[in-house]
Short mmCIF file of C-alpha atoms (C1' of nucleotides) in Angstrom, two decimals:
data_model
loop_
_atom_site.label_atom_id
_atom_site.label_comp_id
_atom_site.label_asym_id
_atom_site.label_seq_id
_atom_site.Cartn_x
_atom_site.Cartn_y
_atom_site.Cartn_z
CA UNK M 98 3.04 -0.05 -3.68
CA UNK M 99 1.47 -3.42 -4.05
CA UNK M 100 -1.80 -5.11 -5.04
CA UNK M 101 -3.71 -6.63 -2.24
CA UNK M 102 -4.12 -10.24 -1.64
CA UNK M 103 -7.68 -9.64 -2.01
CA UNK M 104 -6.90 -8.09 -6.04
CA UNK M 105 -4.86 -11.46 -6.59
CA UNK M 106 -7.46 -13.61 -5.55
CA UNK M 107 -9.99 -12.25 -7.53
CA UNK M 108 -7.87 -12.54 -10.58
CA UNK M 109 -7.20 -16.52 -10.49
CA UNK M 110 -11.09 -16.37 -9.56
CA UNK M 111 -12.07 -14.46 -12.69
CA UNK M 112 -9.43 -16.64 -14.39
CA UNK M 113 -10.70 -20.16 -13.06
CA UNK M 114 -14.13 -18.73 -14.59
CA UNK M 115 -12.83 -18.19 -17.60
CA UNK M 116 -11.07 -21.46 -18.15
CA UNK M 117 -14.11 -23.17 -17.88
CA UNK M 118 -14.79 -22.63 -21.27
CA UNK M 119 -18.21 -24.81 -20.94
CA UNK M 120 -19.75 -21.45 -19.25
CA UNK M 121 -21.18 -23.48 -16.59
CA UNK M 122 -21.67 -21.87 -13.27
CA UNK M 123 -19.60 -22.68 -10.70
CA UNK M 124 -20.17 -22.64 -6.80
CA UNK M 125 -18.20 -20.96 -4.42
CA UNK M 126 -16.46 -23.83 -2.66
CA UNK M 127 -14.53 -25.47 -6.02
CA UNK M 128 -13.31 -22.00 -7.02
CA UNK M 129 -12.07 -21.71 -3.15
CA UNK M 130 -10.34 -25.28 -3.17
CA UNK M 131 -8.85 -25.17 -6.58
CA UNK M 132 -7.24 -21.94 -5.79
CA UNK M 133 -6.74 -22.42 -2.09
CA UNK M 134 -8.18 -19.23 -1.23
CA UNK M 135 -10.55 -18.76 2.18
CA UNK M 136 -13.91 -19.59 1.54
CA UNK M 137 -16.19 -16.88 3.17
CA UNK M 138 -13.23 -14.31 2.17
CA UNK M 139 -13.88 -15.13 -1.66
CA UNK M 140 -17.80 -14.87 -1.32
CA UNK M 141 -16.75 -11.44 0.06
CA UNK M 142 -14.85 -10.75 -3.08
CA UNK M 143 -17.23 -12.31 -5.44
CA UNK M 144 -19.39 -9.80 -4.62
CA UNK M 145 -17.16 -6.50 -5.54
CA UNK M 146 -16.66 -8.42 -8.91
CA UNK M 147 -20.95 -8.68 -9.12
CA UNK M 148 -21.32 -5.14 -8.08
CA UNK M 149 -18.94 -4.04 -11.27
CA UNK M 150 -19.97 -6.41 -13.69
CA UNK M 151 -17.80 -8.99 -13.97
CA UNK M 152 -19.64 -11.68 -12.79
CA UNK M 153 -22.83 -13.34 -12.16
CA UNK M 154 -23.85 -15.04 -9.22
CA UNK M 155 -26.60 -17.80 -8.80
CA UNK M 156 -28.42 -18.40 -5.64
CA UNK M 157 -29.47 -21.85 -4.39
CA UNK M 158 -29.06 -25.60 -5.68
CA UNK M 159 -26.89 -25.86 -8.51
CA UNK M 160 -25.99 -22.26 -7.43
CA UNK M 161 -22.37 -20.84 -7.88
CA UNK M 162 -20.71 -18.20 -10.60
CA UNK M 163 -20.18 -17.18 -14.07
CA UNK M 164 -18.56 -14.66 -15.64
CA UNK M 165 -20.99 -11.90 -16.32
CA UNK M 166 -19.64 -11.16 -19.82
CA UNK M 167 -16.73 -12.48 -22.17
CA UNK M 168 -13.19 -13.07 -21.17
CA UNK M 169 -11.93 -10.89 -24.05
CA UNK M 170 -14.02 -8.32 -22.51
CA UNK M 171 -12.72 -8.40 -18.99
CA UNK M 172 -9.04 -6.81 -18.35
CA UNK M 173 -6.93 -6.77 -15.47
CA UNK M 174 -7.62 -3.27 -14.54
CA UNK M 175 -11.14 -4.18 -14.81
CA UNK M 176 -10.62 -6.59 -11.56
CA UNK M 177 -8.39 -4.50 -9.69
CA UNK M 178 -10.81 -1.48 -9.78
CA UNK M 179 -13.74 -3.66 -8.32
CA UNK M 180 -11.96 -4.99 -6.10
CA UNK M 181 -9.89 -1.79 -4.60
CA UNK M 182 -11.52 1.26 -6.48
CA UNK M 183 -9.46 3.58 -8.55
CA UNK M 184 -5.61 2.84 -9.22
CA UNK M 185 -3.65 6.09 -7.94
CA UNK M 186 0.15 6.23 -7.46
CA UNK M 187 0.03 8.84 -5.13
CA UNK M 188 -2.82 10.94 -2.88
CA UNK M 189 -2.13 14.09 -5.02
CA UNK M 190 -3.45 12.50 -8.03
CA UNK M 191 -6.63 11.07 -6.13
CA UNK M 192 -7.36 15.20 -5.16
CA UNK M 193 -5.36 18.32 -5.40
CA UNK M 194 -5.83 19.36 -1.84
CA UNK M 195 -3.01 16.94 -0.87
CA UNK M 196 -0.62 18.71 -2.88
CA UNK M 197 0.86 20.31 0.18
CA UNK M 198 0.88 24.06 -1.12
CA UNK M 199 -1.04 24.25 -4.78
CA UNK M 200 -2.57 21.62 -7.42
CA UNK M 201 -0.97 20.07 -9.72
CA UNK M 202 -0.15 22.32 -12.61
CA UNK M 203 2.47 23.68 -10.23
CA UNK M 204 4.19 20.78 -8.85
CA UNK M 205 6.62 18.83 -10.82
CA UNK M 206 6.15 15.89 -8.87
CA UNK M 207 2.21 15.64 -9.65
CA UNK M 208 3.23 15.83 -13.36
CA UNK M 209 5.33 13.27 -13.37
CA UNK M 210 3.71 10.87 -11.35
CA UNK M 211 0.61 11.19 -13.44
CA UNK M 212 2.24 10.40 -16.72
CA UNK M 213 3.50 7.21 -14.85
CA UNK M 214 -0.08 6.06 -13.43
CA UNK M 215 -1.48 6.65 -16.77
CA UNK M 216 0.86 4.24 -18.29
CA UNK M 217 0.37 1.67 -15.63
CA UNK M 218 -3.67 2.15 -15.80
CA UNK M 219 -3.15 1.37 -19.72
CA UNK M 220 -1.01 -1.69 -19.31
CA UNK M 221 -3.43 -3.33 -16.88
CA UNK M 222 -6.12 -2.12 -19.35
CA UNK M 223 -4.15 -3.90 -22.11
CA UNK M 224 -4.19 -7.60 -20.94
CA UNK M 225 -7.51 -8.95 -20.75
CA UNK M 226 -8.31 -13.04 -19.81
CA UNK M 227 -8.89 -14.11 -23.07
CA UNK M 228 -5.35 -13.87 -23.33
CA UNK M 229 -4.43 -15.63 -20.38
CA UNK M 230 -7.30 -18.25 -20.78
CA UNK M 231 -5.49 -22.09 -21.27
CA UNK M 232 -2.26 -20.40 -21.96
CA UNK M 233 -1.07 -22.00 -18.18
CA UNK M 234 -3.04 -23.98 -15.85
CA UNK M 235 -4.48 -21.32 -13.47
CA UNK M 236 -2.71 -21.67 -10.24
CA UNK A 220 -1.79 0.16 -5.07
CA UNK A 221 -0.35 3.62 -3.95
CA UNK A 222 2.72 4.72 -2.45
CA UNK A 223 2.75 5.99 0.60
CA UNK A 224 2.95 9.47 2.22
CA UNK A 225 7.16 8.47 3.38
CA UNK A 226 7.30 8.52 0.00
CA UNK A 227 5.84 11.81 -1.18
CA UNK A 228 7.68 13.49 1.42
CA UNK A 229 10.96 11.73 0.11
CA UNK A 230 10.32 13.08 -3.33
CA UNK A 231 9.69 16.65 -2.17
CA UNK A 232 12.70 16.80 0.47
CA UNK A 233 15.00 15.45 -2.55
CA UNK A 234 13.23 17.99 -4.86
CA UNK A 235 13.88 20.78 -2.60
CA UNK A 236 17.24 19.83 -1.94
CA UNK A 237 17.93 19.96 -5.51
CA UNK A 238 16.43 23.00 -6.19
CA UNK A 239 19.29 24.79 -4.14
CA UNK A 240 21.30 24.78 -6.91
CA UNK A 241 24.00 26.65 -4.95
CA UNK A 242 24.82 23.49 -3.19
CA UNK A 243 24.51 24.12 0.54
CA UNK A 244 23.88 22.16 3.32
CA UNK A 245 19.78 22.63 4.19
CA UNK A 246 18.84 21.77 8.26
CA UNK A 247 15.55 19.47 8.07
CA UNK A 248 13.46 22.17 10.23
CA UNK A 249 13.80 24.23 6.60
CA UNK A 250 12.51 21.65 4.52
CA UNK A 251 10.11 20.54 7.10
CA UNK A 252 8.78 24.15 7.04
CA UNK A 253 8.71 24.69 3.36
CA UNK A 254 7.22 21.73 2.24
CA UNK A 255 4.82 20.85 5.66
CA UNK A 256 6.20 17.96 6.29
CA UNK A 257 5.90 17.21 10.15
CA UNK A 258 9.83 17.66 11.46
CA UNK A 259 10.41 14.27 13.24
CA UNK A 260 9.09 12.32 10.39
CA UNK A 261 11.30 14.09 8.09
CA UNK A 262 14.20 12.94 10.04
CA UNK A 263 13.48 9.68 10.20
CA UNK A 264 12.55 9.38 6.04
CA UNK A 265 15.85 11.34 5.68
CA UNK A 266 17.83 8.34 7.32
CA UNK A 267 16.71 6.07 4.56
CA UNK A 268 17.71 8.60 1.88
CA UNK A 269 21.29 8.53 3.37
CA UNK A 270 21.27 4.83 3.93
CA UNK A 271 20.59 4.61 -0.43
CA UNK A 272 23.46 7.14 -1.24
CA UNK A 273 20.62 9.88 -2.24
CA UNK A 274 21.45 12.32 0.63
CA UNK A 275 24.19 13.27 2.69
CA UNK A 276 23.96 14.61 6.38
CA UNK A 277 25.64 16.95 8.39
CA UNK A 278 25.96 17.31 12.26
CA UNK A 279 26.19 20.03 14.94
CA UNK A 280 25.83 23.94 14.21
CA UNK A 281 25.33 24.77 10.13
CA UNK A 282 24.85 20.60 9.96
CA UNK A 283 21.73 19.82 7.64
CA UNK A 284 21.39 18.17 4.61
CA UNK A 285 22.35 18.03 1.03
CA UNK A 286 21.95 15.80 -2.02
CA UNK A 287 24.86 13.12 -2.15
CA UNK A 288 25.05 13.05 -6.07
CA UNK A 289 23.80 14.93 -8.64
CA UNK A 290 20.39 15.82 -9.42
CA UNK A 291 20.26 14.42 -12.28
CA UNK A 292 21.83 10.79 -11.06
CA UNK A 293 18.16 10.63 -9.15
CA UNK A 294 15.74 9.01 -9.81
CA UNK A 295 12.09 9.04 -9.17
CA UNK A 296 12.81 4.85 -9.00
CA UNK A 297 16.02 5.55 -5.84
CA UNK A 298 13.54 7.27 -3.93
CA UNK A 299 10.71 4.98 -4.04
CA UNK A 300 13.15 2.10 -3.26
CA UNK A 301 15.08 3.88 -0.63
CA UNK A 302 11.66 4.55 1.15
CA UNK A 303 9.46 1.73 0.64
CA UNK A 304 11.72 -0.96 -0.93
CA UNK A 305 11.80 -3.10 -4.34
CA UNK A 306 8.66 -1.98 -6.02
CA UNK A 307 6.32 -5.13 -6.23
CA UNK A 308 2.77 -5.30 -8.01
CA UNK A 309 2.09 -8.62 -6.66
CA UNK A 310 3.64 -10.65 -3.48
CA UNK A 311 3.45 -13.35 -5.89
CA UNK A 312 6.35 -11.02 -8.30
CA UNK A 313 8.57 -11.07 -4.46
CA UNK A 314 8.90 -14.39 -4.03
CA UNK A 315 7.41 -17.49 -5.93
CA UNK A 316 5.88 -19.18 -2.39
CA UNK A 317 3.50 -16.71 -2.51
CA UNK A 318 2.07 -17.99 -6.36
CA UNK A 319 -0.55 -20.54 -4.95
CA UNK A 320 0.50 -23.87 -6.53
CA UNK A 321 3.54 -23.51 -8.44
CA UNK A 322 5.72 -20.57 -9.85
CA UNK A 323 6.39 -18.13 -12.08
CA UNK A 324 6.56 -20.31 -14.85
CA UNK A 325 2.84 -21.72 -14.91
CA UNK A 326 1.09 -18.88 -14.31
CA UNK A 327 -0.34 -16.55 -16.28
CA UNK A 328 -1.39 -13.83 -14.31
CA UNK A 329 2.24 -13.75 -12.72
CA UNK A 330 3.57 -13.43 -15.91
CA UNK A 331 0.99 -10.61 -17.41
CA UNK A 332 1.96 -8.83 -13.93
CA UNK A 333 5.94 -9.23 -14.47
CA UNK A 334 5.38 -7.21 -17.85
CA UNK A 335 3.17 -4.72 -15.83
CA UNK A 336 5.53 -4.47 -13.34
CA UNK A 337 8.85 -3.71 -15.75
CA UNK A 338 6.80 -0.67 -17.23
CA UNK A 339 6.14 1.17 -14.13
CA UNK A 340 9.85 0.17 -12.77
CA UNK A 341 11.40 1.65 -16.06
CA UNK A 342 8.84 4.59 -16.17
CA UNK A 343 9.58 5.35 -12.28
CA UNK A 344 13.49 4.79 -13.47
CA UNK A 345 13.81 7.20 -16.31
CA UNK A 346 12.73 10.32 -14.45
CA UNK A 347 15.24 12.53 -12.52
CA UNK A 348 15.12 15.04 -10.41
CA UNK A 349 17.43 17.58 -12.70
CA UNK A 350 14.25 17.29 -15.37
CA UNK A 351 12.04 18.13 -12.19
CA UNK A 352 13.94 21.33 -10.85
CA UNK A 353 13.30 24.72 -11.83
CA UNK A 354 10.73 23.36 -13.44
CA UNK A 355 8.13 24.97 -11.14
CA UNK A 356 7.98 25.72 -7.32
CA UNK A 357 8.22 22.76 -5.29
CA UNK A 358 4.98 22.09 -3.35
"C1'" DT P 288 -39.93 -27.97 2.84
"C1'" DA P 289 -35.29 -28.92 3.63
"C1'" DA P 290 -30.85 -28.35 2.02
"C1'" DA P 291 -27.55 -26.00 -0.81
"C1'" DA P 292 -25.62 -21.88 -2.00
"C1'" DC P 293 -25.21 -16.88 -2.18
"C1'" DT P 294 -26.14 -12.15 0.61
"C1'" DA P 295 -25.71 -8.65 4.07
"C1'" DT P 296 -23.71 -6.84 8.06
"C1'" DA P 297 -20.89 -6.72 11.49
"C1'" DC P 298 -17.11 -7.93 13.88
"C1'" DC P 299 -12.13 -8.92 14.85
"C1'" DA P 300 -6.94 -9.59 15.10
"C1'" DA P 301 -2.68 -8.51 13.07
"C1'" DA P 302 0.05 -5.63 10.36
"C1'" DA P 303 1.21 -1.35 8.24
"C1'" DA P 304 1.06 3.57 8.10
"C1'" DG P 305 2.07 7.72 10.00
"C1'" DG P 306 4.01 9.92 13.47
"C1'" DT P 307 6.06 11.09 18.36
"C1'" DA P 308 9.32 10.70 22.38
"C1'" DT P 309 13.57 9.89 24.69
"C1'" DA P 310 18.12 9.65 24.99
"C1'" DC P 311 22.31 10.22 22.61
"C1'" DT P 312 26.27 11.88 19.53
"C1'" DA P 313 28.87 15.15 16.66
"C1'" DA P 314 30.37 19.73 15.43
"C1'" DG P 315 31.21 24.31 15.91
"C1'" DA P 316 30.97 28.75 18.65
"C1'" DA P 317 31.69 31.17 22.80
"C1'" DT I 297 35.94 23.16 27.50
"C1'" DT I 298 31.36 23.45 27.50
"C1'" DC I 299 26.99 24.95 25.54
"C1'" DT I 300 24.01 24.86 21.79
"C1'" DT I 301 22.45 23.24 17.49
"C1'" DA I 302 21.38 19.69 14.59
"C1'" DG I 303 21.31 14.95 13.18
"C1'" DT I 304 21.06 9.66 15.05
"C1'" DA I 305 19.15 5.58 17.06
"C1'" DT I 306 15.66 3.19 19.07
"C1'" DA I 307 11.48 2.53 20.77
"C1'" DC I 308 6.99 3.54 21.29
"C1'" DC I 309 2.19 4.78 20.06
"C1'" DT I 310 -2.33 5.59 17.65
"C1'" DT I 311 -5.09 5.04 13.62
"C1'" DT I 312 -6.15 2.80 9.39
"C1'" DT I 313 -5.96 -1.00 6.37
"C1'" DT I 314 -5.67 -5.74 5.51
"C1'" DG I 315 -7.22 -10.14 5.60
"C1'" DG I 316 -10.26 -12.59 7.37
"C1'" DT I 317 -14.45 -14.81 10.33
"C1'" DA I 318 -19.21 -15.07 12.32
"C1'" DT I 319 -24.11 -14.70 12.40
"C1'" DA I 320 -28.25 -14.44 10.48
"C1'" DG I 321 -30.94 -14.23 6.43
"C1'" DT I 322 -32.66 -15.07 1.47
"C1'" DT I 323 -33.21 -17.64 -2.83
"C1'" DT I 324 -33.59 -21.70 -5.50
"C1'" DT I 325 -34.69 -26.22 -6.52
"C1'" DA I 326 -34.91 -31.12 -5.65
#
DNA sequence: TAAAACTATACCAAAAAGGTATACTAAGAA
DNA sequence: TTCTTAGTATACCTTTTTGGTATAGTTTTA
């Protein structure tokens, strides 16, 4: 019941982006040392955020990454769907066949769960990094 | 981001147990039977459920189980914790070490998270299992 | 054309998930 | 009082996921 250290990385990576309000692109290796996160593992990361959108990347000298579109445009949920696919509080809700007997208009459980996902889906939805841009140094 | 299949089973032993409304003590091979939940497993998920106050257990011939409380004085919330623990988006929300530089205070995805993390604890918290029973069949 | 920087794949160790096994203890029935 | 049923306690085990690392390659530009 917990984000992966992979999903927090790539936020204070999407977040260091966005601070640097300048839109310059920005290799690998400062993003890894300002927020102390494994070099090769972020490149690995980088690339679920590419693959959805939310960044650029830029091959070569003077190579590195941007944000592929604005901060205001990029939410939390955003991130954590690149980086670990769909948010589902329990297997039931990902497909009916694991509801042990039937599907889920006959199983309280599956109800209630799925009012409680939908509300967590639309708070991460609901904060985007504009928001958290400058507010804090992003550490 | 999911919780885990401990978990599912907790919610559907404690749902089962509380849709005997007459009160009597259940053996786990009945509940292991009716909701498919493999019987050794059960047992040991059941331990944790006693350990919280959720369940009570009973020993030797007609021994089984039975809800320690009332059904509706459980919540969705005392099962997840009694299975999996505190409910935690980010390891950086257990314990500030894990927030790279400094803490809580100076960071804003920590705090966006906090806020996250307070809706799906409340949301988990404000559904019982005396809303769930009867409700339909428990599977 | 060499060096810097990202890409693609594959691999790997440690931890967690999901479950099983063994031995034991308590309670009631015979 | 002893046998059987049913939970307890602990330890073990296999598979998957997590959190990375390694190797080799491609692109860009000075």
């Amino acid at each position: 019941m917990q984000l992966n250290q992979a999903t927090d990385y790539a936020f204070r990576a999407v977040l260091y982006l966005a601070n640097n309000t300048s839109q310059e692109i920005i290799p690998a290796q400062t993003i890894a040392d300002a927020e102390e996160i494994p070099m090769r593992f972020l490149l690995k990361i980088m690339r679920s955020l590419i693959q959805n959108g939310i960044v650029k990347s830029y091959r070569g000298i003077e190579g590195g990454y941007a944000l592929a579109k604005l901060p205001e445009e990029i939410t939390l949920l955003d991130v954590v769907q690149a980086v670990e696919g769909p948010v589902h509080l329990n297997r039931c809700l990902i497909d009916p066949k694991y509801c042990s007997k039937n599907g889920a208009d006959t199983c309280a459980i599956h109800e209630a769960l799925e009012n409680i996902e939908k509300n967590l889906v639309s708070g991460l939805r609901n904060r985007n990094f504009a928001e958290l841009v400058g507010k804090t140094q992003n550490n």
